[in-house]
Short mmCIF file of C-alpha atoms in Angstrom, two decimals:
data_model
loop_
_atom_site.label_atom_id
_atom_site.label_comp_id
_atom_site.label_asym_id
_atom_site.label_seq_id
_atom_site.Cartn_x
_atom_site.Cartn_y
_atom_site.Cartn_z
CA MET A 1 -20.19 44.63 -10.45
CA ASP A 2 -20.24 40.98 -12.48
CA ASN A 3 -17.94 40.46 -14.97
CA SER A 4 -19.79 37.37 -17.06
CA PRO A 5 -18.57 36.00 -19.76
CA GLY A 6 -18.97 38.72 -22.59
CA GLN A 7 -21.20 40.69 -20.27
CA LEU A 8 -19.92 43.41 -17.94
CA ARG A 9 -22.51 44.38 -15.70
CA LEU A 10 -23.01 47.13 -13.24
CA THR A 11 -25.30 47.94 -10.50
CA ILE A 12 -25.47 51.56 -8.27
CA GLN A 13 -26.87 51.66 -5.23
CA LEU A 14 -28.83 54.93 -3.58
CA GLY A 15 -28.71 54.88 -0.18
CA PRO A 16 -30.93 56.81 1.74
CA LEU A 17 -32.23 60.56 0.49
CA SER A 18 -31.73 63.65 1.88
CA PRO A 19 -33.37 64.16 5.01
CA ASN A 20 -34.16 68.03 3.98
CA THR A 21 -35.56 67.58 1.23
CA PRO A 22 -39.83 68.63 1.90
CA PHE A 23 -40.86 64.88 0.03
CA SER A 24 -38.01 63.57 2.22
CA PRO A 25 -39.52 62.08 5.84
CA PRO A 26 -41.20 59.40 4.17
CA LEU A 27 -38.23 58.92 1.28
CA ARG A 28 -35.34 58.58 3.67
CA SER A 29 -35.05 55.18 4.42
CA ALA A 30 -35.65 54.58 0.39
CA HIS A 31 -32.88 53.03 -1.74
CA VAL A 32 -32.98 53.10 -5.88
CA SER A 33 -30.49 50.22 -7.74
CA SER A 34 -30.04 51.14 -11.22
CA VAL A 35 -28.90 47.76 -13.33
CA PHE A 36 -27.55 48.32 -16.51
CA ALA A 37 -25.08 45.63 -19.12
CA ILE A 38 -22.76 46.14 -21.78
CA GLN A 39 -22.01 43.12 -23.97
CA PRO A 40 -18.65 43.78 -25.91
CA LYS A 41 -16.70 41.08 -27.04
CA GLN A 42 -14.63 38.72 -24.21
CA VAL A 43 -12.34 40.48 -22.77
CA GLN A 44 -10.22 39.59 -20.18
CA ARG A 45 -10.60 41.36 -16.10
CA SER A 46 -8.78 44.83 -15.21
CA SER A 47 -7.23 44.38 -18.27
CA PRO A 48 -6.35 48.19 -20.39
CA GLN A 49 -9.75 47.69 -22.49
CA TRP A 50 -11.53 45.91 -20.10
CA LEU A 51 -11.24 49.39 -17.86
CA ARG A 52 -11.88 51.48 -20.98
CA MET A 53 -15.21 49.48 -22.15
CA MET A 54 -16.29 49.69 -17.76
CA ALA A 55 -15.92 53.55 -18.40
CA VAL A 56 -17.47 53.71 -21.70
CA GLY A 57 -20.22 51.56 -20.11
CA CYS A 58 -20.57 54.28 -17.28
CA GLY A 59 -20.91 56.77 -20.07
CA LEU A 60 -23.48 54.51 -22.58
CA TRP A 61 -26.00 54.61 -18.98
CA MET A 62 -25.75 58.07 -18.73
CA ALA A 63 -26.27 58.48 -21.83
CA ALA A 64 -29.54 56.84 -22.04
CA ALA A 65 -31.13 59.83 -20.04
CA TRP A 66 -29.99 61.99 -23.48
CA LEU A 67 -30.62 60.16 -26.42
CA THR A 68 -34.25 59.40 -27.55
CA VAL A 69 -34.43 56.23 -28.20
CA ALA A 70 -38.26 55.00 -29.69
CA GLY A 71 -40.81 55.92 -31.51
CA ALA A 72 -42.81 58.21 -33.86
CA PRO A 73 -45.59 60.48 -32.65
CA THR A 74 -48.89 59.04 -31.68
CA ALA A 75 -51.16 59.64 -34.34
CA GLY A 76 -54.06 62.09 -33.05
CA LEU A 77 -54.12 65.32 -32.40
CA ALA A 78 -51.76 66.59 -28.84
CA ALA A 79 -54.09 68.57 -26.84
CA ASP A 80 -51.73 71.39 -24.06
CA TRP A 81 -51.55 70.50 -20.43
CA PRO A 82 -50.95 74.15 -19.68
CA THR A 83 -51.37 74.10 -16.04
CA HIS A 84 -51.59 71.88 -12.51
CA ARG A 85 -53.89 68.90 -12.98
CA GLY A 86 -54.53 70.07 -16.98
CA THR A 87 -57.17 72.36 -15.90
CA LEU A 88 -58.32 75.12 -13.64
CA THR A 89 -60.05 72.97 -11.69
CA ARG A 90 -57.99 70.56 -10.87
CA ALA A 91 -59.65 67.34 -12.50
CA GLY A 92 -56.44 65.86 -14.41
CA ASN A 93 -58.24 65.40 -17.13
CA VAL A 94 -58.58 68.04 -21.12
CA ASP A 95 -60.10 66.25 -23.25
CA GLY A 96 -62.69 66.00 -22.06
CA GLY A 97 -63.68 61.81 -22.37
CA PRO A 98 -64.76 59.11 -19.85
CA GLY A 99 -62.17 57.39 -18.24
CA PRO A 100 -62.10 53.36 -18.08
CA ALA A 101 -65.46 51.69 -17.20
CA ARG A 102 -63.83 48.34 -14.99
CA ALA A 103 -61.04 47.56 -13.71
CA GLU A 104 -58.72 46.81 -16.31
CA VAL A 105 -54.37 47.38 -17.19
CA ALA A 106 -53.85 47.90 -20.73
CA TRP A 107 -49.51 48.27 -19.84
CA VAL A 108 -47.43 48.35 -17.23
CA GLN A 109 -44.07 50.29 -17.45
CA ARG A 110 -41.53 49.00 -14.70
CA GLY A 111 -38.71 51.08 -12.90
CA VAL A 112 -36.96 51.36 -9.61
CA GLU A 113 -37.59 55.81 -9.73
CA HIS A 114 -39.97 57.40 -7.25
CA PHE A 115 -42.50 58.97 -9.35
CA ILE A 116 -43.56 61.59 -6.97
CA ALA A 117 -45.21 64.16 -8.95
CA SER A 118 -48.25 63.82 -10.99
CA PRO A 119 -48.63 62.78 -14.71
CA ALA A 120 -48.82 64.67 -18.09
CA THR A 121 -50.07 64.63 -21.50
CA ASP A 122 -50.32 66.33 -24.26
CA GLY A 123 -52.07 63.33 -26.34
CA GLN A 124 -48.89 62.03 -27.93
CA SER A 125 -46.95 61.12 -24.70
CA VAL A 126 -47.31 61.08 -20.68
CA PHE A 127 -44.43 62.90 -18.99
CA VAL A 128 -43.56 61.71 -15.55
CA SER A 129 -40.82 62.88 -13.55
CA GLY A 130 -39.25 60.47 -11.02
CA LEU A 131 -36.18 60.76 -8.62
CA GLY A 132 -33.29 57.74 -9.59
CA ALA A 133 -30.29 57.06 -8.51
CA PHE A 134 -28.07 58.84 -6.18
CA ASN A 135 -31.44 61.39 -5.92
CA SER A 136 -30.67 62.53 -9.04
CA ALA A 137 -33.86 63.37 -11.77
CA THR A 138 -35.19 61.67 -14.49
CA PHE A 139 -37.85 62.82 -16.77
CA GLN A 140 -39.38 61.02 -19.35
CA ALA A 141 -41.84 61.03 -21.62
CA LEU A 142 -43.98 57.21 -22.31
CA ASN A 143 -46.09 56.32 -25.30
CA PRO A 144 -49.75 56.03 -24.32
CA GLN A 145 -51.45 53.34 -26.70
CA SER A 146 -51.15 49.73 -25.38
CA ALA A 147 -49.69 47.58 -28.29
CA VAL A 148 -46.20 49.58 -28.84
CA SER A 149 -42.25 47.97 -29.87
CA SER A 150 -41.16 50.77 -27.46
CA ARG A 151 -42.90 52.07 -24.75
CA GLN A 152 -40.33 54.72 -23.73
CA ARG A 153 -39.92 57.88 -26.48
CA TRP A 154 -37.14 59.76 -24.86
CA ILE A 155 -35.63 60.20 -21.30
CA LYS A 156 -33.38 62.87 -19.25
CA GLY A 157 -31.31 62.33 -16.50
CA PRO A 158 -28.07 63.35 -15.46
CA PRO A 159 -25.51 65.23 -16.30
CA TYR A 160 -28.05 67.30 -18.34
CA LEU A 161 -30.82 67.48 -15.22
CA LYS A 162 -28.59 67.99 -12.03
CA LEU A 163 -31.34 68.46 -9.07
CA PRO A 164 -33.63 66.53 -7.79
CA LEU A 165 -37.22 66.51 -9.63
CA ALA A 166 -40.17 66.28 -8.09
CA SER A 167 -42.21 68.94 -10.50
CA SER A 168 -45.28 68.02 -12.59
CA PRO A 169 -44.89 69.80 -16.12
CA ALA A 170 -46.62 71.68 -18.53
CA ILE A 171 -46.97 71.67 -21.93
CA ALA A 172 -48.53 73.99 -24.80
CA GLY A 173 -46.90 74.83 -27.57
CA GLY A 174 -44.89 71.98 -28.34
CA LEU A 175 -42.39 72.57 -25.32
CA VAL A 176 -42.59 70.24 -21.99
CA VAL A 177 -42.00 72.94 -19.19
CA PHE A 178 -40.89 71.52 -15.69
CA GLY A 179 -39.11 73.28 -12.45
CA ASP A 180 -36.39 71.15 -10.35
CA GLY A 181 -34.81 71.25 -6.88
CA MET A 182 -36.25 70.92 -4.17
CA HIS A 183 -35.82 71.30 -0.37
CA GLN A 184 -32.98 70.04 0.64
CA THR A 185 -31.30 71.60 -2.78
CA ASP A 186 -30.01 75.16 -2.89
CA GLY A 187 -31.54 76.77 -6.30
CA GLY A 188 -33.68 75.46 -9.02
CA VAL A 189 -33.94 75.90 -13.07
CA LEU A 190 -36.69 76.21 -15.23
CA HIS A 191 -36.74 73.78 -18.29
CA ALA A 192 -38.14 73.84 -21.26
CA LEU A 193 -37.77 70.94 -24.27
CA ARG A 194 -39.53 69.78 -26.99
CA SER A 195 -42.12 67.58 -26.22
CA ASP A 196 -41.81 65.34 -29.38
CA THR A 197 -38.38 64.48 -29.46
CA GLY A 198 -37.37 65.91 -26.10
CA LEU A 199 -34.51 68.11 -27.52
CA PRO A 200 -33.93 71.14 -24.95
CA VAL A 201 -34.92 75.02 -25.95
CA TRP A 202 -34.23 76.77 -23.09
CA GLN A 203 -33.00 76.80 -19.16
CA TYR A 204 -33.54 79.53 -16.73
CA PRO A 205 -31.50 79.16 -13.58
CA VAL A 206 -32.98 80.85 -10.47
CA PRO A 207 -30.17 80.55 -7.73
CA GLY A 208 -30.50 81.13 -4.20
CA THR A 209 -30.90 79.42 -1.04
CA LEU A 210 -34.43 77.73 -0.10
CA ILE A 211 -35.18 78.51 -3.58
CA HIS A 212 -36.30 74.85 -5.44
CA LEU A 213 -38.62 74.90 -8.74
CA GLU A 214 -41.62 72.43 -6.85
CA GLY A 215 -44.73 73.17 -8.25
CA GLY A 216 -46.26 72.83 -11.90
CA PRO A 217 -45.69 75.89 -14.02
CA ALA A 218 -48.78 77.32 -15.96
CA VAL A 219 -48.18 78.42 -19.09
CA VAL A 220 -50.47 81.07 -20.89
CA ASP A 221 -50.02 82.95 -24.05
CA GLY A 222 -46.23 81.95 -24.25
CA LYS A 223 -45.66 82.92 -20.90
CA VAL A 224 -44.50 80.81 -17.97
CA TYR A 225 -45.37 81.08 -14.41
CA ILE A 226 -44.09 79.40 -11.77
CA GLY A 227 -43.09 79.46 -8.28
CA GLY A 228 -39.99 79.00 -7.06
CA GLY A 229 -39.67 78.44 -2.73
CA ASN A 230 -37.69 81.42 -1.49
CA ALA A 231 -37.65 83.55 -5.22
CA GLY A 232 -41.48 84.28 -4.75
CA VAL A 233 -43.09 83.98 -8.77
CA ILE A 234 -41.38 84.29 -11.38
CA CYS A 235 -42.82 84.52 -14.94
CA VAL A 236 -40.91 84.91 -18.44
CA ASP A 237 -41.38 84.71 -21.53
CA SER A 238 -40.92 81.62 -23.36
CA ASN A 239 -41.03 83.44 -27.30
CA ARG A 240 -38.08 85.90 -26.72
CA LEU A 241 -35.08 84.19 -26.06
CA GLU A 242 -31.14 85.79 -25.52
CA LEU A 243 -28.21 83.74 -25.92
CA ASP A 244 -25.05 85.29 -24.59
CA GLY A 245 -26.43 87.91 -23.48
CA LYS A 246 -28.83 89.26 -27.02
CA PRO A 247 -31.84 88.59 -27.52
CA ALA A 248 -32.50 85.20 -29.91
CA ASP A 249 -35.75 84.06 -31.85
CA ARG A 250 -36.88 81.21 -30.56
CA VAL A 251 -37.71 79.08 -33.90
CA ALA A 252 -34.27 79.92 -34.76
CA VAL A 253 -32.80 78.70 -31.48
CA GLU A 254 -34.24 75.57 -31.92
CA ALA A 255 -32.86 74.81 -35.56
CA ASP A 256 -29.69 75.78 -34.41
CA LEU A 257 -29.88 73.78 -31.56
CA LYS A 258 -31.41 70.50 -33.76
CA LYS A 259 -28.62 70.89 -36.08
CA ARG A 260 -26.05 71.46 -33.48
CA TRP A 261 -27.53 67.92 -31.90
CA GLN A 262 -27.64 65.93 -35.29
CA ASP A 263 -24.37 67.20 -35.89
CA MET A 264 -22.39 65.72 -32.08
CA LEU A 265 -24.68 62.30 -32.94
CA ALA A 266 -22.72 61.90 -36.09
CA LYS A 267 -19.57 63.22 -35.15
CA TYR A 268 -20.21 60.11 -32.64
CA GLU A 269 -20.72 57.54 -35.42
CA GLN A 270 -17.72 59.12 -36.62
CA GLU A 271 -16.10 57.67 -33.46
CA LYS A 272 -17.67 54.48 -33.05
CA LYS A 273 -16.21 53.76 -36.17
CA VAL A 274 -12.62 54.17 -35.44
CA ASP A 275 -12.53 53.07 -31.78
CA PRO A 276 -15.62 51.42 -30.97
CA ASP A 277 -14.63 50.76 -27.16
CA PHE A 278 -13.93 54.67 -26.30
CA ALA A 279 -16.32 56.11 -28.27
CA VAL A 280 -18.21 58.29 -25.77
CA PRO A 281 -21.76 59.96 -26.72
CA PRO A 282 -22.74 63.41 -26.71
CA SER A 283 -24.64 65.20 -24.10
CA GLU A 284 -26.61 67.58 -24.46
CA ASP A 285 -25.42 69.62 -21.54
CA ALA A 286 -23.06 70.66 -24.02
CA LEU A 287 -25.24 72.61 -26.25
CA PRO A 288 -25.64 76.16 -25.79
CA LYS A 289 -28.06 77.41 -22.85
CA PRO A 290 -30.58 80.04 -24.08
CA ARG A 291 -32.69 82.03 -21.47
CA PRO A 292 -35.85 83.03 -21.41
CA ARG A 293 -36.41 86.71 -20.13
CA LYS A 294 -37.65 87.66 -17.25
CA VAL A 295 -40.74 89.82 -17.55
CA TRP A 296 -41.44 90.26 -13.39
CA GLN A 297 -40.32 88.31 -10.36
CA ALA A 298 -42.77 89.04 -7.21
CA GLY A 299 -42.39 87.96 -3.22
CA ALA A 300 -39.20 86.75 -3.68
CA GLY A 301 -37.82 86.74 0.55
CA GLN A 302 -41.14 87.34 1.34
CA TRP A 303 -43.05 84.60 0.49
CA HIS A 304 -42.48 80.37 -0.58
CA VAL A 305 -44.09 79.32 -3.19
CA ASP A 306 -43.73 75.91 -2.77
CA ALA A 307 -47.96 74.75 -4.61
CA PRO A 308 -49.07 75.27 -8.24
CA LEU A 309 -50.11 78.51 -9.49
CA ALA A 310 -52.94 79.48 -11.28
CA VAL A 311 -53.96 81.86 -14.20
CA ALA A 312 -57.42 83.14 -14.92
CA GLY A 313 -58.17 86.22 -16.83
CA ASP A 314 -55.98 88.96 -15.63
CA ARG A 315 -54.70 87.30 -12.22
CA VAL A 316 -52.28 85.06 -11.17
CA PHE A 317 -53.44 83.32 -7.86
CA VAL A 318 -50.76 81.86 -5.34
CA ALA A 319 -50.86 79.54 -2.66
CA SER A 320 -47.85 80.60 -0.14
CA ALA A 321 -46.75 78.02 2.33
CA PHE A 322 -44.57 79.47 6.35
CA LEU A 323 -41.59 77.08 6.71
CA ASP A 324 -41.72 76.04 10.86
CA VAL A 325 -38.64 74.75 10.62
CA GLU A 326 -36.74 77.82 9.12
CA ARG A 327 -39.35 80.73 9.83
CA VAL A 328 -39.66 82.00 6.68
CA GLY A 329 -42.58 82.65 4.52
CA GLU A 330 -46.53 83.43 4.84
CA ARG A 331 -49.76 81.64 5.38
CA ALA A 332 -51.57 83.21 2.61
CA LEU A 333 -53.74 82.86 -1.25
CA LEU A 334 -52.58 85.97 -3.14
CA ALA A 335 -53.81 86.75 -6.40
CA LEU A 336 -50.82 89.22 -8.37
CA ASN A 337 -51.48 91.43 -11.61
CA LEU A 338 -50.73 88.87 -14.69
CA ALA A 339 -48.99 91.51 -16.35
CA ASP A 340 -46.53 92.62 -13.79
CA GLY A 341 -46.86 90.50 -10.34
CA ALA A 342 -48.70 93.58 -8.71
CA VAL A 343 -50.49 92.11 -5.17
CA ARG A 344 -54.55 92.74 -5.54
CA TRP A 345 -55.79 91.12 -2.65
CA LYS A 346 -54.24 88.61 -0.20
CA THR A 347 -56.37 86.28 2.25
CA PRO A 348 -54.47 84.89 5.52
CA LEU A 349 -54.37 81.19 5.62
CA GLY A 350 -54.70 79.02 8.79
CA LEU A 351 -53.16 76.03 7.23
CA ASN A 352 -50.47 75.48 4.69
CA PRO A 353 -51.49 74.75 1.78
CA TRP A 354 -49.20 72.49 -0.65
CA ALA A 355 -51.53 71.85 -2.98
CA GLY A 356 -52.44 75.20 -4.22
CA PRO A 357 -55.32 76.64 -5.75
CA THR A 358 -58.11 75.60 -7.95
CA VAL A 359 -59.82 78.27 -10.05
CA ALA A 360 -64.10 77.66 -9.87
CA GLY A 361 -66.58 79.88 -11.51
CA GLU A 362 -66.18 83.03 -9.30
CA LEU A 363 -64.45 81.15 -6.32
CA VAL A 364 -60.97 80.24 -5.72
CA LEU A 365 -60.19 76.97 -3.20
CA VAL A 366 -58.13 75.62 -1.43
CA GLY A 367 -56.63 73.08 0.97
CA GLY A 368 -54.20 72.83 3.72
CA SER A 369 -52.52 70.69 6.30
CA ASN A 370 -50.72 70.76 9.16
CA ILE A 371 -48.81 67.95 7.88
CA ARG A 372 -46.32 67.48 4.46
CA LEU A 373 -46.81 63.84 2.68
CA GLU A 374 -44.99 62.23 5.75
CA PRO A 375 -47.11 59.15 5.99
CA ARG A 376 -45.87 58.94 9.74
CA ASP A 377 -47.34 62.33 10.86
CA VAL A 378 -50.90 60.94 9.45
CA PRO A 379 -52.08 60.42 12.80
CA GLN A 380 -51.73 63.84 14.07
CA GLY A 381 -52.69 65.07 10.87
CA ARG A 382 -55.86 67.91 10.33
CA GLY A 383 -56.80 70.38 7.21
CA GLU A 384 -58.78 73.06 6.04
CA LEU A 385 -60.66 73.97 3.01
CA LEU A 386 -61.88 77.48 2.03
CA ALA A 387 -63.26 78.92 -1.12
CA VAL A 388 -62.73 83.08 -1.22
CA ASP A 389 -64.20 85.23 -3.78
CA ARG A 390 -62.00 85.19 -6.81
CA ALA A 391 -62.52 89.18 -7.56
CA SER A 392 -61.69 90.35 -4.01
CA GLY A 393 -60.73 87.34 -1.72
CA THR A 394 -63.48 88.08 0.78
CA VAL A 395 -63.70 83.79 2.54
CA LYS A 396 -67.17 82.51 1.32
CA TRP A 397 -66.89 79.78 3.67
CA LYS A 398 -64.31 78.02 5.25
CA ARG A 399 -64.58 74.21 6.92
CA GLU A 400 -61.78 72.12 8.73
CA VAL A 401 -60.98 68.71 8.15
CA PRO A 402 -59.87 65.75 10.25
CA GLY A 403 -56.87 64.96 7.65
CA GLY A 404 -54.39 67.28 5.51
CA VAL A 405 -55.21 67.63 2.56
CA VAL A 406 -52.31 67.83 0.90
CA SER A 407 -53.12 67.77 -2.61
CA SER A 408 -55.21 69.59 -5.10
CA ILE A 409 -59.57 70.54 -4.93
CA ALA A 410 -61.00 69.21 -7.82
CA VAL A 411 -64.41 70.91 -9.23
CA ALA A 412 -66.88 68.75 -11.62
CA GLY A 413 -70.11 71.08 -11.91
CA PRO A 414 -71.39 72.05 -8.23
CA LEU A 415 -69.41 69.45 -6.63
CA ALA A 416 -65.63 70.49 -4.57
CA ILE A 417 -64.18 66.72 -4.61
CA PHE A 418 -60.78 66.43 -2.42
CA ALA A 419 -58.91 63.77 -0.63
CA ALA A 420 -57.45 63.86 2.63
CA THR A 421 -54.82 62.04 4.81
CA ASP A 422 -57.43 60.49 7.27
CA GLY A 423 -58.45 58.18 4.46
CA LYS A 424 -61.48 59.73 3.03
CA VAL A 425 -62.80 61.53 0.06
CA ARG A 426 -65.04 64.07 0.38
CA ALA A 427 -67.41 66.10 -2.16
CA TRP A 428 -68.76 69.17 -1.28
CA ASP A 429 -71.24 71.51 -2.22
CA LEU A 430 -68.90 74.24 -3.82
CA ALA A 431 -71.24 77.33 -3.45
CA THR A 432 -71.82 76.94 0.28
CA GLY A 433 -69.56 73.74 1.74
CA ALA A 434 -72.41 71.86 2.48
CA ASP A 435 -71.67 67.22 2.71
CA ARG A 436 -72.89 65.59 -0.75
CA TRP A 437 -71.09 62.36 -0.21
CA THR A 438 -68.05 60.78 1.76
CA PHE A 439 -66.21 57.87 0.26
CA ASP A 440 -64.12 55.77 2.84
CA GLY A 441 -61.05 54.62 1.13
CA LYS A 442 -59.23 52.72 4.60
CA ALA A 443 -56.12 54.70 4.01
CA PRO A 444 -54.18 57.84 3.67
CA TYR A 445 -54.83 59.82 0.67
CA PHE A 446 -51.55 62.21 -1.00
CA ALA A 447 -52.93 62.12 -4.31
CA ALA A 448 -55.75 64.56 -5.64
CA PRO A 449 -58.73 62.56 -7.49
CA ALA A 450 -59.12 62.78 -11.13
CA ILE A 451 -62.60 62.94 -13.38
CA ALA A 452 -63.48 62.08 -16.39
CA GLY A 453 -67.30 61.97 -17.42
CA GLU A 454 -69.35 60.78 -14.72
CA THR A 455 -66.75 58.92 -12.94
CA VAL A 456 -63.71 60.54 -9.91
CA TYR A 457 -60.71 58.51 -10.22
CA VAL A 458 -58.79 57.98 -6.49
CA ALA A 459 -55.19 56.45 -5.17
CA ASN A 460 -54.23 56.09 -1.91
CA LEU A 461 -51.32 54.79 -0.58
CA SER A 462 -52.11 51.28 -0.24
CA GLY A 463 -52.07 51.20 -3.83
CA GLN A 464 -55.76 51.03 -4.42
CA ILE A 465 -57.32 52.61 -7.29
CA ASN A 466 -61.48 53.27 -7.10
CA ALA A 467 -63.43 54.42 -9.85
CA LEU A 468 -66.49 56.70 -7.62
CA GLN A 469 -70.10 57.74 -8.65
CA LEU A 470 -69.60 61.19 -9.39
CA ALA A 471 -73.13 62.00 -8.09
CA THR A 472 -73.36 59.51 -5.01
CA GLY A 473 -69.54 58.68 -4.57
CA GLN A 474 -70.61 55.00 -4.82
CA SER A 475 -67.13 52.46 -5.56
CA GLN A 476 -67.62 51.55 -9.08
CA TRP A 477 -65.01 49.44 -8.85
CA GLN A 478 -60.99 49.16 -7.33
CA LEU A 479 -57.89 47.85 -8.19
CA ASP A 480 -55.10 47.13 -6.33
CA LEU A 481 -51.74 47.93 -7.75
CA ALA A 482 -49.95 44.89 -5.25
CA THR A 483 -52.27 42.38 -5.75
CA HIS A 484 -53.29 42.75 -9.48
CA PRO A 485 -51.70 39.48 -11.49
CA ASP A 486 -50.76 42.47 -14.47
CA VAL A 487 -49.02 44.70 -12.79
CA ARG A 488 -47.86 42.84 -8.55
CA ALA A 489 -46.60 46.03 -7.08
CA PRO A 490 -46.59 47.10 -3.85
CA GLY A 491 -46.32 50.50 -3.73
CA GLN A 492 -47.96 54.07 -3.13
CA VAL A 493 -49.17 56.58 -5.01
CA TYR A 494 -48.01 60.15 -3.97
CA GLY A 495 -48.75 61.82 -7.66
CA SER A 496 -52.30 62.02 -8.68
CA PRO A 497 -53.56 60.24 -11.39
CA ILE A 498 -54.48 61.82 -15.12
CA VAL A 499 -57.25 60.56 -17.60
CA ALA A 500 -56.70 60.99 -20.81
CA GLY A 501 -57.70 59.03 -23.98
CA GLY A 502 -60.26 56.63 -22.01
CA LYS A 503 -56.86 55.73 -19.83
CA LEU A 504 -56.14 56.33 -16.18
CA PHE A 505 -52.35 56.73 -15.92
CA VAL A 506 -50.89 55.75 -12.03
CA ALA A 507 -47.75 56.38 -11.22
CA THR A 508 -46.17 54.90 -8.25
CA CYS A 509 -43.58 55.69 -5.73
CA ASN A 510 -42.10 52.19 -3.03
CA LEU A 511 -40.37 53.50 -0.07
CA ALA A 512 -38.08 49.97 1.05
CA SER A 513 -38.49 49.84 4.95
CA ASP A 514 -35.78 46.99 4.68
CA GLY A 515 -33.40 49.23 3.13
CA GLY A 516 -33.41 47.58 -0.51
CA PRO A 517 -34.99 48.03 -3.36
CA ARG A 518 -38.08 48.08 -4.63
CA ALA A 519 -40.05 48.08 -8.40
CA THR A 520 -42.59 51.04 -9.54
CA VAL A 521 -44.62 51.01 -11.79
CA VAL A 522 -46.20 54.27 -14.53
CA VAL A 523 -49.74 51.78 -15.41
CA ALA A 524 -52.26 52.68 -17.54
CA ILE A 525 -56.11 51.06 -16.53
CA GLY A 526 -57.91 51.22 -19.74
CA PRO A 527 -59.02 48.76 -22.85
CA LYS A 528 -55.74 46.59 -23.90
CA SER A 529 -57.22 47.54 -27.30
#
């Protein structure tokens, strides 16, 4: 704590994260710091006024996670991002446009959170979830345009978000939806916020041991489908809400919540006029919390579903893992009825399918790994990739991989493209599994490829980004986040990059081996104009 003249500066240091999270082995030695400053009139240290302002300062820092901080919506049409990686082919691109043609940095947003999950976008904002101070969650919306006065549109954190966050969001119908909780916590909450303002719309809590909502949800026709660890798979209706045990109309609920929040902000402004040093910012956690109606739940206590789901046609495709330490779950790829969650078919798997299914035409693909996202286990990593018939679950082809496959398979035309922990990016024939090309990235991959136009974009644990020719795998350009003069941020890429509006968006985590805090970044690669 620093009491400089006219400024109270508080530094919060995060100790090692819990060793029990599924992402935690590489994060065990991670530390994060958060620094914030208050600039009141000069007061004497330890005086009653000084102590009051120190308490209010803490409240203001927490309030930064709740208040909308900047930005009118970006001009242009928004596009839904209704499932993990945007589409069932997991290409990380929904607008169909090309990505950046050269290694030019458009902008950099610096922070201290660990960005574990893949970003997502609706064309108006780029949404990123992170692990912040005290293993807390942050979820923020960033303006993707190059020249803006403030990059951050809005941010959420404690006390509204109470559990760690590793879920990549889905965006549909004006809502951004994501789950929270990780392996070291019991229970999780499915959240829905207004994508433009961040105003909470509903929450769906799922209590229980080894229950967490880590995988990205899928949103189809107003219904949200998500895996819940030992809770199996849950489907809720986002348009049919309940408040205080009574049915509630979503439009009316949103209007009521908006008014309540505006009233709370107005009251806060009045209190600041009366006693600015002691006025406490309002918390969205104090708003009513409507719940969506549960449609069905399947596999509770039988499957362990940490991976994102895929909803295609009248089926929900689910990848379930088996936890060796806890001895729970089942390694299997399943197809469920969309309407009621009944099992249509089940195909056993040899390795855990951490990244979930990819759907391409009449095939469902899934990768597997014998290791989790743990860098020290990379030398022992081995994986597999298999393609099954979408209608029956019959295995069409299956191949082993000399490295763990811990991220999604991306599909473009006749190619299935994936990255592995042996540092290789491979393109295999979608129909047969035959080799088409291989790129050696020289460092392990935890993140999936993104595909836009005729280019494949990949990012590895050394923070190196490569743009590859889709047809041949030849490198077109590369960018090192640690050494590029506009970035200079050593770090690892765990969350898979995405492409939107001609830009490539990449977020990093940084595991400080010396025990000190290290910066992380969200980077937009593409034209500055």
